[in-house]
mmCIF file of C-alpha atoms and ligand atoms in Angstrom:
data_model
loop_
_atom_site.group_PDB
_atom_site.id
_atom_site.type_symbol
_atom_site.label_atom_id
_atom_site.label_comp_id
_atom_site.label_asym_id
_atom_site.label_seq_id
_atom_site.Cartn_x
_atom_site.Cartn_y
_atom_site.Cartn_z
ATOM 1 C CA MET A 8 40.599 198.890 87.900
ATOM 2 C CA SER A 9 43.622 200.960 86.943
ATOM 3 C CA ILE A 10 46.832 199.408 85.552
ATOM 4 C CA VAL A 11 49.362 198.469 88.291
ATOM 5 C CA ILE A 12 52.968 197.550 87.979
ATOM 6 C CA ALA A 13 54.284 196.027 91.202
ATOM 7 C CA VAL A 14 58.097 196.249 91.621
ATOM 8 C CA ASP A 15 59.187 194.218 94.629
ATOM 9 C CA GLY A 16 62.733 193.261 95.622
ATOM 10 C CA THR A 17 65.601 193.147 98.004
ATOM 11 C CA ALA A 18 67.121 196.130 99.744
ATOM 12 C CA ALA A 19 69.018 198.493 97.456
ATOM 13 C CA SER A 20 68.371 196.312 94.425
ATOM 14 C CA GLY A 21 67.502 199.410 92.313
ATOM 15 C CA LYS A 22 63.716 198.731 92.323
ATOM 16 C CA GLY A 23 63.019 202.359 93.361
ATOM 17 C CA THR A 24 64.956 203.784 90.348
ATOM 18 C CA LEU A 25 63.305 201.244 87.996
ATOM 19 C CA ALA A 26 59.829 202.002 89.338
ATOM 20 C CA LYS A 27 60.404 205.747 88.840
ATOM 21 C CA LYS A 28 61.625 205.264 85.253
ATOM 22 C CA LEU A 29 58.774 202.876 84.417
ATOM 23 C CA ALA A 30 56.221 205.429 85.793
ATOM 24 C CA GLU A 31 57.802 208.173 83.674
ATOM 25 C CA HIS A 32 57.814 205.984 80.591
ATOM 26 C CA PHE A 33 54.133 205.096 80.802
ATOM 27 C CA GLY A 34 52.950 208.327 82.341
ATOM 28 C CA PHE A 35 51.827 206.503 85.489
ATOM 29 C CA ALA A 36 51.872 207.680 89.114
ATOM 30 C CA HIS A 37 54.715 206.327 91.290
ATOM 31 C CA LEU A 38 54.613 205.275 94.932
ATOM 32 C CA ASP A 39 57.714 204.298 96.869
ATOM 33 C CA SER A 40 56.021 202.237 99.608
ATOM 34 C CA GLY A 41 59.274 201.966 101.508
ATOM 35 C CA SER A 42 59.093 205.622 102.273
ATOM 36 C CA LEU A 43 55.945 204.875 104.348
ATOM 37 C CA TYR A 44 57.873 202.519 106.640
ATOM 38 C CA ARG A 45 60.776 204.916 106.746
ATOM 39 C CA LEU A 46 58.407 207.722 107.836
ATOM 40 C CA VAL A 47 57.013 205.573 110.611
ATOM 41 C CA ALA A 48 60.667 204.892 111.704
ATOM 42 C CA LEU A 49 61.499 208.535 111.606
ATOM 43 C CA ASN A 50 58.519 209.345 113.804
ATOM 44 C CA VAL A 51 59.196 206.900 116.704
ATOM 45 C CA ALA A 52 61.727 207.347 119.443
ATOM 46 C CA HIS A 53 62.561 203.601 119.462
ATOM 47 C CA ALA A 54 61.745 201.231 116.621
ATOM 48 C CA ASP A 55 61.134 198.426 119.094
ATOM 49 C CA ASP A 56 58.158 200.283 120.637
ATOM 50 C CA GLU A 57 55.324 198.579 118.795
ATOM 51 C CA ALA A 58 52.538 200.766 120.306
ATOM 52 C CA ASP A 59 54.401 203.968 119.346
ATOM 53 C CA ALA A 60 55.045 202.605 115.766
ATOM 54 C CA ALA A 61 51.321 201.847 115.410
ATOM 55 C CA ARG A 62 50.451 205.440 116.541
ATOM 56 C CA ALA A 63 53.027 206.805 114.045
ATOM 57 C CA ALA A 64 51.622 204.777 111.156
ATOM 58 C CA GLN A 65 48.021 205.702 111.953
ATOM 59 C CA SER A 66 48.885 209.395 112.032
ATOM 60 C CA LEU A 67 50.693 209.575 108.731
ATOM 61 C CA SER A 68 48.869 212.048 106.522
ATOM 62 C CA ALA A 69 48.627 212.138 102.712
ATOM 63 C CA ALA A 70 50.520 215.421 102.782
ATOM 64 C CA THR A 71 53.407 214.026 104.791
ATOM 65 C CA ILE A 72 53.638 210.981 102.514
ATOM 66 C CA GLU A 73 53.611 213.172 99.406
ATOM 67 C CA ALA A 74 56.365 215.324 100.787
ATOM 68 C CA ALA A 75 58.479 212.236 101.561
ATOM 69 C CA GLN A 76 58.077 211.051 97.970
ATOM 70 C CA ARG A 77 59.926 214.203 96.913
ATOM 71 C CA ASP A 78 63.255 212.745 98.143
ATOM 72 C CA ASP A 79 63.209 213.646 101.806
ATOM 73 C CA ALA A 80 66.905 213.163 102.783
ATOM 74 C CA ARG A 81 65.971 212.555 106.467
ATOM 75 C CA ILE A 82 64.365 209.215 105.652
ATOM 76 C CA ARG A 83 67.092 208.024 103.248
ATOM 77 C CA SER A 84 69.834 207.084 105.720
ATOM 78 C CA ALA A 85 70.948 203.470 106.346
ATOM 79 C CA GLU A 86 69.966 203.822 110.043
ATOM 80 C CA ILE A 87 66.348 204.788 109.112
ATOM 81 C CA GLY A 88 66.328 201.899 106.569
ATOM 82 C CA CYS A 89 67.150 199.458 109.377
ATOM 83 C CA ALA A 90 64.644 200.999 111.752
ATOM 84 C CA ALA A 91 62.002 200.852 108.958
ATOM 85 C CA SER A 92 62.617 197.064 108.631
ATOM 86 C CA VAL A 93 61.951 196.732 112.409
ATOM 87 C CA VAL A 94 58.662 198.671 112.434
ATOM 88 C CA ALA A 95 57.691 196.858 109.160
ATOM 89 C CA VAL A 96 57.433 193.568 111.164
ATOM 90 C CA TYR A 97 54.484 194.808 113.285
ATOM 91 C CA PRO A 98 51.120 193.723 111.881
ATOM 92 C CA CYS A 99 49.426 196.909 113.223
ATOM 93 C CA VAL A 100 51.880 199.037 111.281
ATOM 94 C CA ARG A 101 51.310 197.077 108.017
ATOM 95 C CA GLU A 102 47.495 197.202 108.571
ATOM 96 C CA ALA A 103 47.604 200.953 109.055
ATOM 97 C CA LEU A 104 49.479 201.492 105.792
ATOM 98 C CA LEU A 105 47.542 198.975 103.663
ATOM 99 C CA GLN A 106 44.534 201.105 102.606
ATOM 100 C CA PHE A 107 46.645 204.101 101.543
ATOM 101 C CA GLN A 108 48.641 201.869 99.175
ATOM 102 C CA ARG A 109 45.503 200.096 97.766
ATOM 103 C CA ASP A 110 43.738 203.512 97.200
ATOM 104 C CA PHE A 111 46.906 204.766 95.379
ATOM 105 C CA ALA A 112 46.672 201.721 93.145
ATOM 106 C CA ALA A 113 42.976 201.927 92.512
ATOM 107 C CA ARG A 114 42.889 205.703 91.930
ATOM 108 C CA PRO A 115 46.336 206.875 90.999
ATOM 109 C CA PRO A 116 46.803 210.639 91.774
ATOM 110 C CA GLY A 117 46.610 213.153 88.963
ATOM 111 C CA GLY A 118 44.176 211.086 86.942
ATOM 112 C CA ALA A 119 46.943 208.800 85.794
ATOM 113 C CA GLU A 120 45.853 205.641 83.958
ATOM 114 C CA GLY A 121 48.069 203.446 86.080
ATOM 115 C CA ALA A 122 50.411 203.209 89.090
ATOM 116 C CA VAL A 123 53.909 201.803 89.660
ATOM 117 C CA ILE A 124 54.403 200.791 93.291
ATOM 118 C CA ASP A 125 57.751 199.513 94.571
ATOM 119 C CA GLY A 126 58.209 197.619 97.854
ATOM 120 C CA ARG A 127 58.353 194.142 99.298
ATOM 121 C CA ASP A 128 54.737 192.852 99.335
ATOM 122 C CA ILE A 129 53.131 194.803 96.457
ATOM 123 C CA GLY A 130 52.663 191.851 94.217
ATOM 124 C CA THR A 131 51.878 189.422 96.989
ATOM 125 C CA VAL A 132 49.622 191.331 99.389
ATOM 126 C CA ILE A 133 48.892 194.875 98.412
ATOM 127 C CA CYS A 134 47.945 194.338 94.727
ATOM 128 C CA PRO A 135 47.798 190.552 94.072
ATOM 129 C CA ASN A 136 45.945 191.307 90.848
ATOM 130 C CA ALA A 137 48.559 193.739 89.529
ATOM 131 C CA THR A 138 48.881 193.942 85.720
ATOM 132 C CA ALA A 139 52.592 193.106 85.807
ATOM 133 C CA LYS A 140 54.894 192.109 88.687
ATOM 134 C CA LEU A 141 58.645 192.390 88.774
ATOM 135 C CA PHE A 142 60.958 190.916 91.496
ATOM 136 C CA VAL A 143 64.273 192.740 91.405
ATOM 137 C CA ASP A 144 67.475 191.369 92.999
ATOM 138 C CA ALA A 145 71.280 191.656 92.707
ATOM 139 C CA ALA A 146 74.302 190.216 94.494
ATOM 140 C CA PRO A 147 74.462 191.784 97.990
ATOM 141 C CA GLU A 148 78.005 193.099 97.370
ATOM 142 C CA MET A 149 76.839 194.946 94.277
ATOM 143 C CA ARG A 150 73.854 196.375 96.141
ATOM 144 C CA ALA A 151 76.119 197.613 98.882
ATOM 145 C CA HIS A 152 78.468 199.184 96.380
ATOM 146 C CA ARG A 153 75.642 200.973 94.642
ATOM 147 C CA ARG A 154 74.204 202.304 97.895
ATOM 148 C CA TRP A 155 77.745 203.494 98.833
ATOM 149 C CA LEU A 156 78.018 205.330 95.491
ATOM 150 C CA GLU A 157 74.524 206.814 96.057
ATOM 151 C CA LEU A 158 75.532 208.146 99.528
ATOM 152 C CA LYS A 159 78.876 209.365 98.174
ATOM 153 C CA GLY A 160 76.935 211.283 95.392
ATOM 154 C CA ARG A 161 74.982 213.048 98.160
ATOM 155 C CA GLY A 162 78.232 214.128 99.915
ATOM 156 C CA GLU A 163 77.799 211.537 102.744
ATOM 157 C CA THR A 164 80.580 209.213 103.894
ATOM 158 C CA ALA A 165 79.721 205.559 104.544
ATOM 159 C CA ASP A 166 81.567 202.357 105.233
ATOM 160 C CA GLU A 167 80.863 199.859 102.363
ATOM 161 C CA ALA A 168 81.385 196.799 104.623
ATOM 162 C CA LYS A 169 78.914 198.212 107.179
ATOM 163 C CA LEU A 170 76.420 198.951 104.449
ATOM 164 C CA LEU A 171 76.696 195.358 103.242
ATOM 165 C CA ALA A 172 76.109 193.957 106.776
ATOM 166 C CA GLU A 173 73.052 196.232 107.088
ATOM 167 C CA ILE A 174 71.560 195.158 103.840
ATOM 168 C CA VAL A 175 72.056 191.478 104.580
ATOM 169 C CA GLU A 176 70.441 191.934 108.052
ATOM 170 C CA ARG A 177 67.549 193.957 106.592
ATOM 171 C CA ASP A 178 66.859 191.276 103.891
ATOM 172 C CA ARG A 179 66.911 188.567 106.555
ATOM 173 C CA ARG A 180 64.438 190.446 108.710
ATOM 174 C CA ASP A 181 62.232 191.128 105.720
ATOM 175 C CA ARG A 182 62.259 187.495 104.560
ATOM 176 C CA GLU A 183 61.664 185.988 107.951
ATOM 177 C CA ARG A 184 58.712 188.033 109.208
ATOM 178 C CA PRO A 185 55.531 186.110 109.395
ATOM 179 C CA LEU A 186 53.299 188.790 107.789
ATOM 180 C CA SER A 187 53.944 189.877 104.268
ATOM 181 C CA PRO A 188 57.502 188.600 104.024
ATOM 182 C CA LEU A 189 59.868 189.546 101.189
ATOM 183 C CA GLU A 190 59.263 186.859 98.524
ATOM 184 C CA PRO A 191 58.475 186.871 94.802
ATOM 185 C CA ALA A 192 54.774 186.419 93.988
ATOM 186 C CA PRO A 193 54.304 183.145 92.043
ATOM 187 C CA ASP A 194 53.622 185.162 88.881
ATOM 188 C CA ALA A 195 56.390 187.723 89.324
ATOM 189 C CA LEU A 196 58.911 188.220 86.556
ATOM 190 C CA LEU A 197 62.412 187.944 87.996
ATOM 191 C CA LEU A 198 65.046 190.496 87.153
ATOM 192 C CA ASP A 199 68.744 190.119 88.346
ATOM 193 C CA THR A 200 70.490 193.513 87.940
ATOM 194 C CA THR A 201 73.958 192.368 89.266
ATOM 195 C CA HIS A 202 75.591 192.836 85.815
ATOM 196 C CA LEU A 203 73.280 195.589 84.517
ATOM 197 C CA ASP A 204 73.761 199.327 84.691
ATOM 198 C CA ILE A 205 70.689 201.543 85.139
ATOM 199 C CA ASP A 206 69.983 201.868 81.393
ATOM 200 C CA ALA A 207 70.355 198.123 80.797
ATOM 201 C CA ALA A 208 68.246 197.273 83.826
ATOM 202 C CA PHE A 209 65.483 199.623 82.669
ATOM 203 C CA ALA A 210 65.606 198.110 79.183
ATOM 204 C CA ALA A 211 65.236 194.639 80.708
ATOM 205 C CA ALA A 212 62.405 195.724 83.029
ATOM 206 C CA LEU A 213 60.581 197.365 80.175
ATOM 207 C CA ALA A 214 60.836 194.278 77.957
ATOM 208 C CA LEU A 215 59.313 192.209 80.720
ATOM 209 C CA VAL A 216 56.318 194.524 81.640
ATOM 210 C CA GLN A 217 55.500 196.197 78.328
ATOM 211 C CA PRO A 218 53.524 193.381 76.727
ATOM 212 C CA LYS A 219 51.374 193.103 79.848
ATOM 213 C CA VAL A 220 50.823 196.881 80.116
ATOM 214 C CA GLU A 221 50.000 197.239 76.427
ATOM 215 C CA GLU A 222 47.486 194.387 76.635
ATOM 216 C CA ALA A 223 45.843 196.114 79.594
ATOM 217 C CA LEU A 224 45.804 199.555 77.898
ATOM 218 C CA LYS A 225 44.003 198.023 74.918
ATOM 219 C CA ALA A 226 41.401 196.271 77.069
ATOM 220 C CA PRO A 227 38.054 198.035 77.357
ATOM 221 C CA PRO A 228 37.701 199.801 80.765
ATOM 222 C CA GLN A 229 35.880 197.757 83.440
ATOM 223 C CA GLY A 230 33.439 199.190 85.996
HETATM 224 O O1 CDP B 307 65.261 201.405 99.174
HETATM 225 P P1 CDP B 307 65.518 200.244 100.031
HETATM 226 O O2 CDP B 307 65.452 198.971 99.228
HETATM 227 O O3 CDP B 307 66.822 200.350 100.761
HETATM 228 O O4 CDP B 307 64.403 200.238 101.176
HETATM 229 P P2 CDP B 307 62.903 200.641 101.117
HETATM 230 O O5 CDP B 307 62.221 200.119 99.912
HETATM 231 O O6 CDP B 307 62.879 202.126 101.383
HETATM 232 O O7 CDP B 307 62.279 199.863 102.382
HETATM 233 C C1 CDP B 307 62.750 200.074 103.767
HETATM 234 C C2 CDP B 307 62.187 198.965 104.625
HETATM 235 O O8 CDP B 307 60.757 199.095 104.666
HETATM 236 C C3 CDP B 307 62.425 197.581 104.044
HETATM 237 O O9 CDP B 307 63.648 196.947 104.534
HETATM 238 C C4 CDP B 307 61.220 196.793 104.657
HETATM 239 O O10 CDP B 307 61.461 196.288 105.901
HETATM 240 C C5 CDP B 307 60.174 197.846 104.671
HETATM 241 N N1 CDP B 307 59.210 197.735 103.546
HETATM 242 C C6 CDP B 307 58.174 196.757 103.704
HETATM 243 O O11 CDP B 307 58.106 196.016 104.661
HETATM 244 N N2 CDP B 307 57.251 196.648 102.721
HETATM 245 C C7 CDP B 307 57.249 197.498 101.707
HETATM 246 N N3 CDP B 307 56.241 197.351 100.808
HETATM 247 C C8 CDP B 307 58.237 198.404 101.506
HETATM 248 C C9 CDP B 307 59.253 198.456 102.468
#
C-alpha cells in the first residue's frame, strides 16, 4: 500500500493548490480528480446526455488525463466546472473513473512513495483507507473572490456575483447526489481557509497531515 493523502472539499476552496503543494513537499504524485469529470464534460455535446457522458468517461485515456493535469485551460472555465458537476452525478461516469483513481493511489506514477489526490469523494469512496484525509472549506464569498482573482490572473473577465451563484449551485448538486456526495469522511481533518492566505493554509494543512505521513513513512512496507 502506498501512502495516500486525500484532499476533499468544496468548489474553489483551494484544495487543488494545497494538494499540489503537499505533493511537492513530500515528493509524492498528485492527481486532480476534478479534471477527470471536467474532461468528461468537455467531451460531451450536452451534460444532461447520460449515455454520452458514460461513453466519454469510458474512452478517457491515460495520455489525455495526463495532458489535462498540465493545466489544460479548456477545462478550467466556470461553465465546464458546472457541466462537470452534472456529469459527476451519473453512477456510470463515476464507475468508469473509479479504477483509474484507485490505481493512481496504489501505484503512484514515477515510482513515488505516495499520492496526493484532491476531489470530493477521495477519503470517503476512492481511498477510504487513506493515510491522511483533509476536508477543505471556506466561506462561499471568499471562494468566489479567489476564483475571480484566478481568472483575472489568466486575463479572463468574470462576474464575481455569477461565480458565487455557480459555486453555491455546484456545491448543492455535489452534496445532494445520492452516489459519492460531497461530505467529510468521519476521520477527515477539517481545514477552513476563509481567513488564510496560500502560505498559511499550506502551513495549517501540513501541520495536520505531517504526523500521519511521517508515521506511515517509518512503518515497514507491507506486501
Ligand atoms: O476546482 P474546483 O473545486 O472548482 O472543481 P473540481 O475539483 O475541478 O471539480 C469539478 C466538479 O467535478 C465538481 O463540482 C464535482 O461535481 C466533480 N467532482 C466529483 O464529483 N468528484 C471528484 N472526486 C472530483 C470532482
